[in-house]
Structures are given as structure tokens and as C-alpha cells.
JSON list of C-alpha atoms in Angstrom, two decimals:
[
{"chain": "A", "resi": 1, "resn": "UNK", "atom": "CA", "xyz": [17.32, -4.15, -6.19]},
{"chain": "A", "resi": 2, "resn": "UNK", "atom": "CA", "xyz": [13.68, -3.46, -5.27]},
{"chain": "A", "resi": 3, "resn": "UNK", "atom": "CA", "xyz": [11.90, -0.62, -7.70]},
{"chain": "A", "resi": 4, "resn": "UNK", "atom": "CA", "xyz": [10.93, 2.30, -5.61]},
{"chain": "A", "resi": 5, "resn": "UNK", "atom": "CA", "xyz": [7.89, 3.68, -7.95]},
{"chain": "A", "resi": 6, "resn": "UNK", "atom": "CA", "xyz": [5.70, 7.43, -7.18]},
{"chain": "A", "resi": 7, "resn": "UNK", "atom": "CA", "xyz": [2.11, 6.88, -8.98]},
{"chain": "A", "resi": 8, "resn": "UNK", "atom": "CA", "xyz": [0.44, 10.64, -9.56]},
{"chain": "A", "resi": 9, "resn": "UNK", "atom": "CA", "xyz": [-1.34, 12.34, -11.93]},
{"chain": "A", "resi": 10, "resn": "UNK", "atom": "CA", "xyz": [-0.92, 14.95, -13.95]},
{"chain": "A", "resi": 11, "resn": "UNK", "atom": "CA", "xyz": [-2.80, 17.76, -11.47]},
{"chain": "A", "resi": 12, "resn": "UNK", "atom": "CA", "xyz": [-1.09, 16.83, -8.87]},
{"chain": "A", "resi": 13, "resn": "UNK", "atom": "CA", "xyz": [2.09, 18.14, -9.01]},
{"chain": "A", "resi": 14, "resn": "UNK", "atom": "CA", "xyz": [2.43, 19.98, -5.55]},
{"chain": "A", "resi": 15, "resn": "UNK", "atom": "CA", "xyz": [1.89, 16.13, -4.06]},
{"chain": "A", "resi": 16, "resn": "UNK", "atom": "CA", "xyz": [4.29, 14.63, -6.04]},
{"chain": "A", "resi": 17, "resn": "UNK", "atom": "CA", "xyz": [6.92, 17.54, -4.96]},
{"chain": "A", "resi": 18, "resn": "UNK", "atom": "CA", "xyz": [6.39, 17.14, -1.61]},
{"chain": "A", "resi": 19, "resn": "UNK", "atom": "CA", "xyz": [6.63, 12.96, -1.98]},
{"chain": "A", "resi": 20, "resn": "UNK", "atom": "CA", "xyz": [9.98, 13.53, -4.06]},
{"chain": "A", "resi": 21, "resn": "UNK", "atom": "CA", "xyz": [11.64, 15.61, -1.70]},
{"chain": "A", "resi": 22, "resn": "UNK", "atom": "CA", "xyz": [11.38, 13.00, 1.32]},
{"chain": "A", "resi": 23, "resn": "UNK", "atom": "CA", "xyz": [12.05, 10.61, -0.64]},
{"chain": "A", "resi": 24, "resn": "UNK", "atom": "CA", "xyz": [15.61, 12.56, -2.32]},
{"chain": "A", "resi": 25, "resn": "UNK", "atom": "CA", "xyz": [16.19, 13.41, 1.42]},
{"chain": "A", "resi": 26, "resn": "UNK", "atom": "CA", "xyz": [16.42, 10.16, 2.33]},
{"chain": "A", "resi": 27, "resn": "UNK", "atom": "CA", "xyz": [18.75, 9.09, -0.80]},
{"chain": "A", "resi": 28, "resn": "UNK", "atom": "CA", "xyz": [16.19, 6.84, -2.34]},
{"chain": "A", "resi": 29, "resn": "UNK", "atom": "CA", "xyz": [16.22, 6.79, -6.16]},
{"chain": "A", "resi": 30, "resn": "UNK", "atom": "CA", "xyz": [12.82, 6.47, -7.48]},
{"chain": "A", "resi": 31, "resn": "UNK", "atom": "CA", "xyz": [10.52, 6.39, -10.78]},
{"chain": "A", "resi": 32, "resn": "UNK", "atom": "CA", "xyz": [7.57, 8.19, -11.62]},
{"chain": "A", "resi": 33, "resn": "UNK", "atom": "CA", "xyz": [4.61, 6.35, -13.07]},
{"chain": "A", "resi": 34, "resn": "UNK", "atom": "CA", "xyz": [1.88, 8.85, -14.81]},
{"chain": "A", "resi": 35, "resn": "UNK", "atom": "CA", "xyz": [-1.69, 7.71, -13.81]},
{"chain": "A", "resi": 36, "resn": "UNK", "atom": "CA", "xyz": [-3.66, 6.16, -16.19]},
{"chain": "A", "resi": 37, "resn": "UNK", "atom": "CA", "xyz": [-6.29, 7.80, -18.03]},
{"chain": "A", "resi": 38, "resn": "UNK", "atom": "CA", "xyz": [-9.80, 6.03, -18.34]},
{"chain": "A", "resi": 39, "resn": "UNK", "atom": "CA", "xyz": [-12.89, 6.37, -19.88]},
{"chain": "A", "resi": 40, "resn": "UNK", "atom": "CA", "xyz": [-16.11, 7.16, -17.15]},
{"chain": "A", "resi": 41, "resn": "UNK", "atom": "CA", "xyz": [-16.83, 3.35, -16.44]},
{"chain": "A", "resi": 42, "resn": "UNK", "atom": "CA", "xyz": [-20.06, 2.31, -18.04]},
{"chain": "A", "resi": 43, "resn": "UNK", "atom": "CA", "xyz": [-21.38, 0.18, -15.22]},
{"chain": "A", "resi": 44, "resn": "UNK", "atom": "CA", "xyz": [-19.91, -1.11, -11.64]},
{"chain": "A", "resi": 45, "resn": "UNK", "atom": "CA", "xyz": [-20.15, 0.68, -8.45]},
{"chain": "A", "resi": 46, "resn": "UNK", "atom": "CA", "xyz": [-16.33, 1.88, -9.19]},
{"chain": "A", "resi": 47, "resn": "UNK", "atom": "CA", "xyz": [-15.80, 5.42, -9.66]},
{"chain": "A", "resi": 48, "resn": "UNK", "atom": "CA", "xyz": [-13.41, 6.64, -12.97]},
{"chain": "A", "resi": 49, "resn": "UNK", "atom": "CA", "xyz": [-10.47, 7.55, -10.17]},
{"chain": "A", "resi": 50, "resn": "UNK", "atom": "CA", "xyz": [-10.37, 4.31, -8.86]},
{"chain": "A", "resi": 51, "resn": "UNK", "atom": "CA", "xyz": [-10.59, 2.18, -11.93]},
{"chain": "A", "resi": 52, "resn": "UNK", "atom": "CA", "xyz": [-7.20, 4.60, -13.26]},
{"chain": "A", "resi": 53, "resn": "UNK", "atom": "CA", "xyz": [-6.22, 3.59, -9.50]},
{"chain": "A", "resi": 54, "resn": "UNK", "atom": "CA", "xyz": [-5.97, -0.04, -9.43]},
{"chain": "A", "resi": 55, "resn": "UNK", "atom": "CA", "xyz": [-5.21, -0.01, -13.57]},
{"chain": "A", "resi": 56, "resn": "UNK", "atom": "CA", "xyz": [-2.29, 1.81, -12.70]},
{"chain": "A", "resi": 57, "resn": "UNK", "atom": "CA", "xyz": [-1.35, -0.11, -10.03]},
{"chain": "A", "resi": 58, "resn": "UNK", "atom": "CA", "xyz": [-1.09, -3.30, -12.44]},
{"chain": "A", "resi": 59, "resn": "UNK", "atom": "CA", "xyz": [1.00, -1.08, -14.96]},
{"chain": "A", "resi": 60, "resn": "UNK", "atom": "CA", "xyz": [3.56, -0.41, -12.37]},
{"chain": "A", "resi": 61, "resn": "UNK", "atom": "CA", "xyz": [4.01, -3.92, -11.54]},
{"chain": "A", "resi": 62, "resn": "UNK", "atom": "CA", "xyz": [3.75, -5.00, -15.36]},
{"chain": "A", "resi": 63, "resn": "UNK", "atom": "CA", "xyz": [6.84, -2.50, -15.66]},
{"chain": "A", "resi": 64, "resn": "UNK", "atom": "CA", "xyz": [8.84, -4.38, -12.39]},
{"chain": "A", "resi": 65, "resn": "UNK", "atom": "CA", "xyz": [8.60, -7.72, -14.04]},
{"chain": "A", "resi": 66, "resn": "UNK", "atom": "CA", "xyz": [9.60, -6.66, -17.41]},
{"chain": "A", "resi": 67, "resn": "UNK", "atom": "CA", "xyz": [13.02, -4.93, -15.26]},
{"chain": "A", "resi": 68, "resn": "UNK", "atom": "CA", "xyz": [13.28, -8.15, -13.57]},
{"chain": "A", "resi": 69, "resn": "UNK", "atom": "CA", "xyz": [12.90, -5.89, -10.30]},
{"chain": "A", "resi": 70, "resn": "UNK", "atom": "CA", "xyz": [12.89, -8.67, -7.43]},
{"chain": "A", "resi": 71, "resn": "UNK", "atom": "CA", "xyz": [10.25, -6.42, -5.89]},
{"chain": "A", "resi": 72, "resn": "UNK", "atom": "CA", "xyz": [8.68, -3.10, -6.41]},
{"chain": "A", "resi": 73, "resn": "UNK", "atom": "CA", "xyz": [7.56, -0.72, -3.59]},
{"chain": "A", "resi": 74, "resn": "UNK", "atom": "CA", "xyz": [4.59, 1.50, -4.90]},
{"chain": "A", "resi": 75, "resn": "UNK", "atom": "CA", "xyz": [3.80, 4.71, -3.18]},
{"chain": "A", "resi": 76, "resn": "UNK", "atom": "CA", "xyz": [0.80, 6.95, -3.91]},
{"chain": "A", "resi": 77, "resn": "UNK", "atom": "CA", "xyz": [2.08, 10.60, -4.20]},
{"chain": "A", "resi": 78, "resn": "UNK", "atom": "CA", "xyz": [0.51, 11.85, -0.75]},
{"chain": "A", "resi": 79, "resn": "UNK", "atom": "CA", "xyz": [2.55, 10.19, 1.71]},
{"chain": "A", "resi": 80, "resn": "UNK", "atom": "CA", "xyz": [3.39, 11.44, 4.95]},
{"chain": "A", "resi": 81, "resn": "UNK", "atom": "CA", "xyz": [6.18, 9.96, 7.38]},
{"chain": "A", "resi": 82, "resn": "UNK", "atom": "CA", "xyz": [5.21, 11.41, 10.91]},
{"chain": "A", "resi": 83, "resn": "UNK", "atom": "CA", "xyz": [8.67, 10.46, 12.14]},
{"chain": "A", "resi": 84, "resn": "UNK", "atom": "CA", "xyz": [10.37, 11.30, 9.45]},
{"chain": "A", "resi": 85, "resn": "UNK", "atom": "CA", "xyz": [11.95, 8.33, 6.48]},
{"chain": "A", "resi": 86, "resn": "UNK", "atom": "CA", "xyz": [13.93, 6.36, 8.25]},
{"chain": "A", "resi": 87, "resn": "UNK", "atom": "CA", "xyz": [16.06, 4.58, 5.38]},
{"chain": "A", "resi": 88, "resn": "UNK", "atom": "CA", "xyz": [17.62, 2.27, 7.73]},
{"chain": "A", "resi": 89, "resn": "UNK", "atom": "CA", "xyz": [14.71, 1.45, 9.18]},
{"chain": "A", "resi": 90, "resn": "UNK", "atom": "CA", "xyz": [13.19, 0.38, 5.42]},
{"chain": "A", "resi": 91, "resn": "UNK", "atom": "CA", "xyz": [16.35, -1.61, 4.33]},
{"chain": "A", "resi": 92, "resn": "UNK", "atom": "CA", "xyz": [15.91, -3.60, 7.99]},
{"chain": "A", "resi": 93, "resn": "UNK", "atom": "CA", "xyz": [12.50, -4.76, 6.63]},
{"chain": "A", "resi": 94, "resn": "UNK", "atom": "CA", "xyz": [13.73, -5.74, 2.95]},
{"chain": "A", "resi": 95, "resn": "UNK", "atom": "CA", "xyz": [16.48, -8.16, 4.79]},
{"chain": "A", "resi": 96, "resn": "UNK", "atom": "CA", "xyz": [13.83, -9.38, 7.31]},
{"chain": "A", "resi": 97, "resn": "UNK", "atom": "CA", "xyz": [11.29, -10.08, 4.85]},
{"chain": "A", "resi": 98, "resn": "UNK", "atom": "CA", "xyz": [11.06, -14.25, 4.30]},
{"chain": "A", "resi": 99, "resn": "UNK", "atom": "CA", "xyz": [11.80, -14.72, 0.82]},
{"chain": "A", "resi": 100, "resn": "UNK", "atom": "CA", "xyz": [8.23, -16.17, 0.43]},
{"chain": "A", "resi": 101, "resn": "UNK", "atom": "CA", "xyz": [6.61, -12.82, 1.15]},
{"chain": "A", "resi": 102, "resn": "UNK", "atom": "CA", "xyz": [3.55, -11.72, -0.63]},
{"chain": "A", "resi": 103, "resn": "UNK", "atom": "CA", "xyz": [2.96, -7.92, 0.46]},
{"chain": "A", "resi": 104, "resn": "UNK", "atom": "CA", "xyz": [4.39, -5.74, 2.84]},
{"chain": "A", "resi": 105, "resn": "UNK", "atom": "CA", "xyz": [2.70, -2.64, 3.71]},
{"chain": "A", "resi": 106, "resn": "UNK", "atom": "CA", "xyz": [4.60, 0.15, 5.21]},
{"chain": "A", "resi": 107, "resn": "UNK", "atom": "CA", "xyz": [1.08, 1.55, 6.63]},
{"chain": "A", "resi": 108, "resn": "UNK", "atom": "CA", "xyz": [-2.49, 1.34, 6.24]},
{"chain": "A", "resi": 109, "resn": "UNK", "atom": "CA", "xyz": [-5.95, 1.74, 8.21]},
{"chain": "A", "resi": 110, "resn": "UNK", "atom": "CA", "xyz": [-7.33, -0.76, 9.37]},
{"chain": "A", "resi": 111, "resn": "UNK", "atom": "CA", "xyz": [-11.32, -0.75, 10.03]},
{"chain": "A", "resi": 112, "resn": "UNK", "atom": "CA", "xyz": [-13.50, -1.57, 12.90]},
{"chain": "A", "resi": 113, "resn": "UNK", "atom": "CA", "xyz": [-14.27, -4.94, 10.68]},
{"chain": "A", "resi": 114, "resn": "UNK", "atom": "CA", "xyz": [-11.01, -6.57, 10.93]},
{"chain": "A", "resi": 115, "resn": "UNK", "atom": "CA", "xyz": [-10.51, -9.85, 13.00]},
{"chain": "A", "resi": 116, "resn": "UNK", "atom": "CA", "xyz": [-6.97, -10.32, 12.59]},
{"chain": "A", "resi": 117, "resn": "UNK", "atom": "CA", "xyz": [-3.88, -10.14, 14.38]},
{"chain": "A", "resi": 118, "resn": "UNK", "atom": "CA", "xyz": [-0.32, -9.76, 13.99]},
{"chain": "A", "resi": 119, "resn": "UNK", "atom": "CA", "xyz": [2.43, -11.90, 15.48]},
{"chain": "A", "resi": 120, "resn": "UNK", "atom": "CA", "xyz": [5.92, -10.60, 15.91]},
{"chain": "A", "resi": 121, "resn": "UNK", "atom": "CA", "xyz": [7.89, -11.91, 13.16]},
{"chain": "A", "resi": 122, "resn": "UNK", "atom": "CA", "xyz": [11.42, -9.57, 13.34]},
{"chain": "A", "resi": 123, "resn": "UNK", "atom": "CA", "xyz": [12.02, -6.69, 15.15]},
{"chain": "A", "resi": 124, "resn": "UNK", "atom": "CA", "xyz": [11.06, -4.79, 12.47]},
{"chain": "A", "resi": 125, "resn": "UNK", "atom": "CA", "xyz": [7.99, -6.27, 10.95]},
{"chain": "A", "resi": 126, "resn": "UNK", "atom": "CA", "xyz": [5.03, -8.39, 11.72]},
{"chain": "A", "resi": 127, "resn": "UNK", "atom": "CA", "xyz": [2.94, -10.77, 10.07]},
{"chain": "A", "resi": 128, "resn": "UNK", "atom": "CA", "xyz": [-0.74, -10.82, 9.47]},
{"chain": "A", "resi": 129, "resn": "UNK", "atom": "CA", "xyz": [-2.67, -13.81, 10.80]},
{"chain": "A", "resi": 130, "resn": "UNK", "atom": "CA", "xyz": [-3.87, -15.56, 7.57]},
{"chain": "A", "resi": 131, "resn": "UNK", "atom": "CA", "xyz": [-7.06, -17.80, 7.22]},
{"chain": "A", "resi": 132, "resn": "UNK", "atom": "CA", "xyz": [-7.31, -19.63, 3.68]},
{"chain": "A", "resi": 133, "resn": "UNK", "atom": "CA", "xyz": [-10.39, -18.31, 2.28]},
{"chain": "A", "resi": 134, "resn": "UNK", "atom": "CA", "xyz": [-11.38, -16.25, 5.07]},
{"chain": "A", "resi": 135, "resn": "UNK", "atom": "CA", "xyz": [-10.83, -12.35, 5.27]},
{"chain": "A", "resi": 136, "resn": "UNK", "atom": "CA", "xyz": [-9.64, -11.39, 8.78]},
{"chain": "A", "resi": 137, "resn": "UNK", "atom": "CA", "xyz": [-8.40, -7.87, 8.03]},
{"chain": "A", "resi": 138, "resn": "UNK", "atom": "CA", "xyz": [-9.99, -5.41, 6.20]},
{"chain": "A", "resi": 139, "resn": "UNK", "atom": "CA", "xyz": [-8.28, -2.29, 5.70]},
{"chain": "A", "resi": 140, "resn": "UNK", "atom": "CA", "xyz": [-7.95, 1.33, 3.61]},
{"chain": "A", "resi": 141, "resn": "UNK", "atom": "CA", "xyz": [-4.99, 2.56, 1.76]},
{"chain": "A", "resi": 142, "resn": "UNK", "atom": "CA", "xyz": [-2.64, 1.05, -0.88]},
{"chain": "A", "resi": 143, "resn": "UNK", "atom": "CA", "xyz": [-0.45, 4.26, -0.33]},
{"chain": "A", "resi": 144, "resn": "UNK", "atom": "CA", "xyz": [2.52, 2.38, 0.62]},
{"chain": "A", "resi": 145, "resn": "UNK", "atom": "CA", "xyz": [2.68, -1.70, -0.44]},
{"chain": "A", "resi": 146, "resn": "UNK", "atom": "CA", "xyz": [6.27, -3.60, -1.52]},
{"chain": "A", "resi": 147, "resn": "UNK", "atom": "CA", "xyz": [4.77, -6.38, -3.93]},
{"chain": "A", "resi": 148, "resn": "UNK", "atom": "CA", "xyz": [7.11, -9.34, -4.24]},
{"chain": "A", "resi": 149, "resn": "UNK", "atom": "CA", "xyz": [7.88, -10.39, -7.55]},
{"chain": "A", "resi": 150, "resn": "UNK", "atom": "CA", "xyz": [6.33, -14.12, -6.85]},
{"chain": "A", "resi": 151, "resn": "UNK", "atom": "CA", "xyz": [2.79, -11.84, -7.03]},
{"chain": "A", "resi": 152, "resn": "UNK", "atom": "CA", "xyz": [3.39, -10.31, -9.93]},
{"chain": "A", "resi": 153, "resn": "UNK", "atom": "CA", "xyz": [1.39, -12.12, -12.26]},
{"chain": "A", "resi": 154, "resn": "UNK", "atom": "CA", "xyz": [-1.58, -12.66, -9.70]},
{"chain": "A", "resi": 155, "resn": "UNK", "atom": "CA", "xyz": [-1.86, -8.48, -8.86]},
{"chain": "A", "resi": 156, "resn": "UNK", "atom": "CA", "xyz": [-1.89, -7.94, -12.60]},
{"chain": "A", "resi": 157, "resn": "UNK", "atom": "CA", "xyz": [-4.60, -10.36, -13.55]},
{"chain": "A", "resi": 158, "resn": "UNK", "atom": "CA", "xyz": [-6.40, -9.61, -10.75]},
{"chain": "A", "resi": 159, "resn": "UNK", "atom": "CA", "xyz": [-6.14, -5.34, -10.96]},
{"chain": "A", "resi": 160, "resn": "UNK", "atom": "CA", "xyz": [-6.69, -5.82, -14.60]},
{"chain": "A", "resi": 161, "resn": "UNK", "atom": "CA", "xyz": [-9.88, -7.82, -14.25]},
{"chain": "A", "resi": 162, "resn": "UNK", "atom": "CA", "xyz": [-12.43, -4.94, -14.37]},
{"chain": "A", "resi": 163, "resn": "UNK", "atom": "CA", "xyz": [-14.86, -6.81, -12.04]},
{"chain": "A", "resi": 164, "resn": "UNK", "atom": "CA", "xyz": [-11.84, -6.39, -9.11]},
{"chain": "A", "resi": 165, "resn": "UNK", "atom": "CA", "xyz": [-12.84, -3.96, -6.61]},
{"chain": "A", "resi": 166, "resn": "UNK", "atom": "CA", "xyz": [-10.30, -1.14, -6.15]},
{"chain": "A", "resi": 167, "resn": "UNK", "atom": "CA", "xyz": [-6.75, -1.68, -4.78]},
{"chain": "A", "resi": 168, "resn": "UNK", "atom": "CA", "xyz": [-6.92, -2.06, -1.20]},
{"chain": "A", "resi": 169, "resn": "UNK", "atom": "CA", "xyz": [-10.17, -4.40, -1.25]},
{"chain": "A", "resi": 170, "resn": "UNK", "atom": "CA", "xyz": [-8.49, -6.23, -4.10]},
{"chain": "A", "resi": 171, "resn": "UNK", "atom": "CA", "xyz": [-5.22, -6.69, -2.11]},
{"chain": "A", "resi": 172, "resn": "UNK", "atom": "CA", "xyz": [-7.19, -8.01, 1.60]},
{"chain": "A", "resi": 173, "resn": "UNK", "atom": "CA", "xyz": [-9.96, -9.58, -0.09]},
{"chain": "A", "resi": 174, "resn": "UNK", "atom": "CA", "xyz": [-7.59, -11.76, -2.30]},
{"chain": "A", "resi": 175, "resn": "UNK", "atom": "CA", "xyz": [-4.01, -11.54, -1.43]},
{"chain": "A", "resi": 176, "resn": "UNK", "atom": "CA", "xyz": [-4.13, -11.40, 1.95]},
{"chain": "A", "resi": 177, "resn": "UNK", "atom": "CA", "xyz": [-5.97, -14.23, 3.08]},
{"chain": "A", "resi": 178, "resn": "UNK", "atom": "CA", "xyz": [-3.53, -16.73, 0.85]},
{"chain": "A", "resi": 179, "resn": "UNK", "atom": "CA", "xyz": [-0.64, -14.99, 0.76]},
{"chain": "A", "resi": 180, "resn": "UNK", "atom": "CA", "xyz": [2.27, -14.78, 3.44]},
{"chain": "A", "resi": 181, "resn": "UNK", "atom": "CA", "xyz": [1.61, -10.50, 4.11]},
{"chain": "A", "resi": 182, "resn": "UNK", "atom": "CA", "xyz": [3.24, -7.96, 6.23]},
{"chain": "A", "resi": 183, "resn": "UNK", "atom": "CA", "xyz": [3.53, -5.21, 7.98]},
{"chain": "A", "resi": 184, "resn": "UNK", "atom": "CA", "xyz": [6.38, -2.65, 9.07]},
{"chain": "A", "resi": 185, "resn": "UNK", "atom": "CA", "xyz": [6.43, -2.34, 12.60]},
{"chain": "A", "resi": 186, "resn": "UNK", "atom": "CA", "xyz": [5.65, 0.63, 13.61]},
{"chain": "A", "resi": 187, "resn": "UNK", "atom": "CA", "xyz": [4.05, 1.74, 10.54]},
{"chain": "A", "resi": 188, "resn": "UNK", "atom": "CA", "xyz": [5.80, 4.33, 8.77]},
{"chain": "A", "resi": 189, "resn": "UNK", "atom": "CA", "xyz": [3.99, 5.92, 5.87]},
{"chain": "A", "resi": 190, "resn": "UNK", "atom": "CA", "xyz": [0.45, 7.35, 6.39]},
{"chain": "A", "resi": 191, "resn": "UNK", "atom": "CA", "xyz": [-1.38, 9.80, 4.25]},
{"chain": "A", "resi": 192, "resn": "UNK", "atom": "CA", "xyz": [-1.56, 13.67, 4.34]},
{"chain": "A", "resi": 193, "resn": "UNK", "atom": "CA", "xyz": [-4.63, 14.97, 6.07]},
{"chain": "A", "resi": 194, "resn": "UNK", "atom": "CA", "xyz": [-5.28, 17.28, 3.27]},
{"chain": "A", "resi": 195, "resn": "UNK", "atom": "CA", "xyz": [-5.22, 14.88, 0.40]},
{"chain": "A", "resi": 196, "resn": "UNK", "atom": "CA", "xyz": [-8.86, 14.20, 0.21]},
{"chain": "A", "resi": 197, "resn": "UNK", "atom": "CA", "xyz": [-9.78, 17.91, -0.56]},
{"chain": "A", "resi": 198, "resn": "UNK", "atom": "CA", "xyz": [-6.29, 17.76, -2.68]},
{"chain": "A", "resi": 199, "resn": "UNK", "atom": "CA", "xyz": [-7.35, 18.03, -6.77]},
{"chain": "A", "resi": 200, "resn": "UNK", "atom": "CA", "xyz": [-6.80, 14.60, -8.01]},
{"chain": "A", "resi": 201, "resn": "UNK", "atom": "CA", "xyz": [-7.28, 12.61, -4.90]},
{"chain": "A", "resi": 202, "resn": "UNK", "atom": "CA", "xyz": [-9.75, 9.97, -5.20]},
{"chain": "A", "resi": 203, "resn": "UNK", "atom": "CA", "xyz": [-10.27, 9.93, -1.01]},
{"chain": "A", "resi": 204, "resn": "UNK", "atom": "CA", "xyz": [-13.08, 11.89, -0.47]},
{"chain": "A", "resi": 205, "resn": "UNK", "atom": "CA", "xyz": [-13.18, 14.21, 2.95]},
{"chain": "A", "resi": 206, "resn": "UNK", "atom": "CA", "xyz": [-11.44, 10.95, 5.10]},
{"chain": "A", "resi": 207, "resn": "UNK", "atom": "CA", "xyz": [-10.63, 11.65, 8.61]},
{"chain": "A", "resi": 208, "resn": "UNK", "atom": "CA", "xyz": [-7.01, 10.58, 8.01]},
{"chain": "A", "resi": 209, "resn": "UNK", "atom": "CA", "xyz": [-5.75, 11.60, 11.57]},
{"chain": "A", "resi": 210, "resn": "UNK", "atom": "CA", "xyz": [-8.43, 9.65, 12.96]},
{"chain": "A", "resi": 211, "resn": "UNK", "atom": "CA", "xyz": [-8.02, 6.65, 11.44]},
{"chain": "A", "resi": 212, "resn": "UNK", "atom": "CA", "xyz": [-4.49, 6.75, 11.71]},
{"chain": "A", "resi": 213, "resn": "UNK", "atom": "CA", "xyz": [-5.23, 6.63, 15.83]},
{"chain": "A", "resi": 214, "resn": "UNK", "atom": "CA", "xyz": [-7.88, 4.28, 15.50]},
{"chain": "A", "resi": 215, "resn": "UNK", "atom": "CA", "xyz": [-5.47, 1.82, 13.24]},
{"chain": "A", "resi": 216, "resn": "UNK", "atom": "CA", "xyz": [-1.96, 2.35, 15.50]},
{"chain": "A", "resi": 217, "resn": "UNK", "atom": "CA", "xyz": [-4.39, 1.15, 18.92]},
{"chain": "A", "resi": 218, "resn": "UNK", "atom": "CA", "xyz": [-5.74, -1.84, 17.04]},
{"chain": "A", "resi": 219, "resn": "UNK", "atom": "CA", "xyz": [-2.36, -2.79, 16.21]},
{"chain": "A", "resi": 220, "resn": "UNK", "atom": "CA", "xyz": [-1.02, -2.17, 19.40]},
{"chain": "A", "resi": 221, "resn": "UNK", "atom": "CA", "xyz": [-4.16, -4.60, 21.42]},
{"chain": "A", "resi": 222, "resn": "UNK", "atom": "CA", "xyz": [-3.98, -7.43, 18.66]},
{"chain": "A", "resi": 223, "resn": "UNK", "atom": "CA", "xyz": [-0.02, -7.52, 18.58]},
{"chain": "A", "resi": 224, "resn": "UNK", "atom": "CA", "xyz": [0.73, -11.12, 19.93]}
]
């Protein structure tokens, strides 16, 4: 059974409420994994948030291979479903999913940079073009990624390694390009506008609404 995991910190308990309660609506039993704390790193262009960020990240999958979890879907705690959790919808992409999977994501933002496109693999998914070597998406937000358990080892070496850039560069700089990756179709999860002013958010002032326009039309013109 895949491991349904909320990452938050301790100040940010309104998020986590909110997160909890579509998730209980929906019947889907999760856990809760505490943030890790850091130190202020001593050099690097990473800031102290997103060093506990990707750290974390690595802890919860650590936790889904010692539970044997086949896979583990990791959600930050300031998701947002604009059409609501649709728990059929979810279990139709963990039976589509190819056993050889590497990542699904259940909803990002993609930038301007990105190359890539997706082909129509189920009615419920789609697969991102993948280029050995070569990084044809480049996208923002780990808020939402089912990890396969064949990656396990490879996201927690490479989160762990403290020269990794934070999660989502770590995941299309590294994963993506060699990796069989996904994503649900139409994306589902997207973050909450207010979560970069949010205590505890390491987003800054993003313009999520923006970006979540910008991201649903370049999926919808590089759909093929």
C-alpha cells in the first residue's frame, strides 16, 4: 500500500489542519513527518529552510523503505485541490502507473525554461518526454510527488548529499531526465496562494495563481 506522508513544521499548524482535513475528507489515512531542524548552513547558496526541506524529504523516504512501503506519496502541508480530492481519481493513477515508474507528480509549475512535452500515456496520466543527460523540464514545487520505491536509494543519496540543490531542482535536474516520470492529468494538487507570507513557508511572495495559469497552458500546447 503506498505511504501517504504530510511534511510540516512545528509553526505551522493552521497548514497542516487545513491539509489533514482534505485529506480525512477524502478517507485517506496519512502520517505526519516533523521537519527537520538544521543548523544555518555555513556556505552554499541554500537557505536553512530549504536544506531542512530536501533533508526531510530523504527522511520520509528513508522511513518508506524501512516499512517496505511500495511507494510513498509526500505532500508539503499547503496543498490546495481547486476541484476538490478526487480519491478515485488518485487510485486511477496508482493502477495506471507502469511498474517501472520513477516519480509522479500530482502538480507542479513549470517555468518558461522548460523544453519538454508530455505524451498521453493513460487517461489519467502523462509522461514526461525524457532526454538522457539532458534537462527538458524545469519546474517549481515538490508539494505533491509519489516516489517509487525503485528510487529510494537514489533520492536519499542524492537529498542527503549537501552539495544537491533543493528538492524540485534535485528531482528535474537528476531524476527526471533518466528516470521514467509522470504526471496526473489534469493536475490536481497546487499550492495555497497565501503560503509564501504563511510563517514557516520557505516560498517567498510567489505568484502561485499565476504560475498555476502559466503551467496548466503549457501543458495544455505541449500535450502530444
Amino acid at each position: 500500500m503506498t505511504r501517504v506522508t504530510v511534511l510540516t513544521t512545528p509553526g505551522s499548524l493552521s497548514r497542516y489542519c487545513t491539509t489533514s482535513e482534505i485529506l480525512t475528507s477524502a478517507g485517506i489515512n496519512h502520517k505526519v513527518f516533523p521537519a527537520v531542524q538544521v543548523s544555518e548552513p555555513k556556505a552554499g547558496r541554500l537557505r536553512k529552510a530549504e536544506v531542512s526541506q530536501k533533508v526531510s524529504f530523504a527522511g520520509i523516504t528513508r522511513k518508506a523503505r524501512q516499512e517496505n512501503a511500495p511507494s510513498v506519496l509526500i505532500l508539503e502541508d499547503d496543498i490546495y485541490l481547486p476541484e476538490g480530492f478526487d480519491n478515485s481519481g488518485l487510485t486511477a493513477v496508482l493502477e495506471e502507473l507502469p511498474e517501472d515508474f520513477g516519480i509522479a507528480l500530482l502538480g507542479c509549475y513549470f517555468k518558461p525554461g522548460s523544453t519538454g512535452k508530455f505524451y498521453r500515456y493513460s487517461d489519467h496520466i502523462l509522461e514526461m518526454q525524457k532526454a538522457a543527460g539532458k534537462i527538458l523540464f524545469t519546474f517549481w514545487g515538490c508539494h505533491a510527488v509519489l516516489v517509487n520505491s525503485t528510487l529510494y536509494d537514489t533520492i536519499i543519496d542524492l537529498l542527503e548529499d549537501p552539495s544537491t540543490p533543493v528538492t524540485d531542482r534535485a528531482l528535474c535536474d537528476f531524476i527526471v531526465p533518466h528516470h521514467r516520470c509522470f504526471l496526473m492529468k489534469p493536475p490536481l494538487i497546487f499550492q495555497r496562494h497565501s503560503s509564501g507570507s504563511d510563517h514557516g513557508s520557505i516560498h517567498g511572495k510567489f505568484r502561485f495563481k499565476e504560475m498555476e495559469l502559466e503551467s496548466l497552458e503549457y501543458i495544455r500546447k505541449n500535450t502530444v
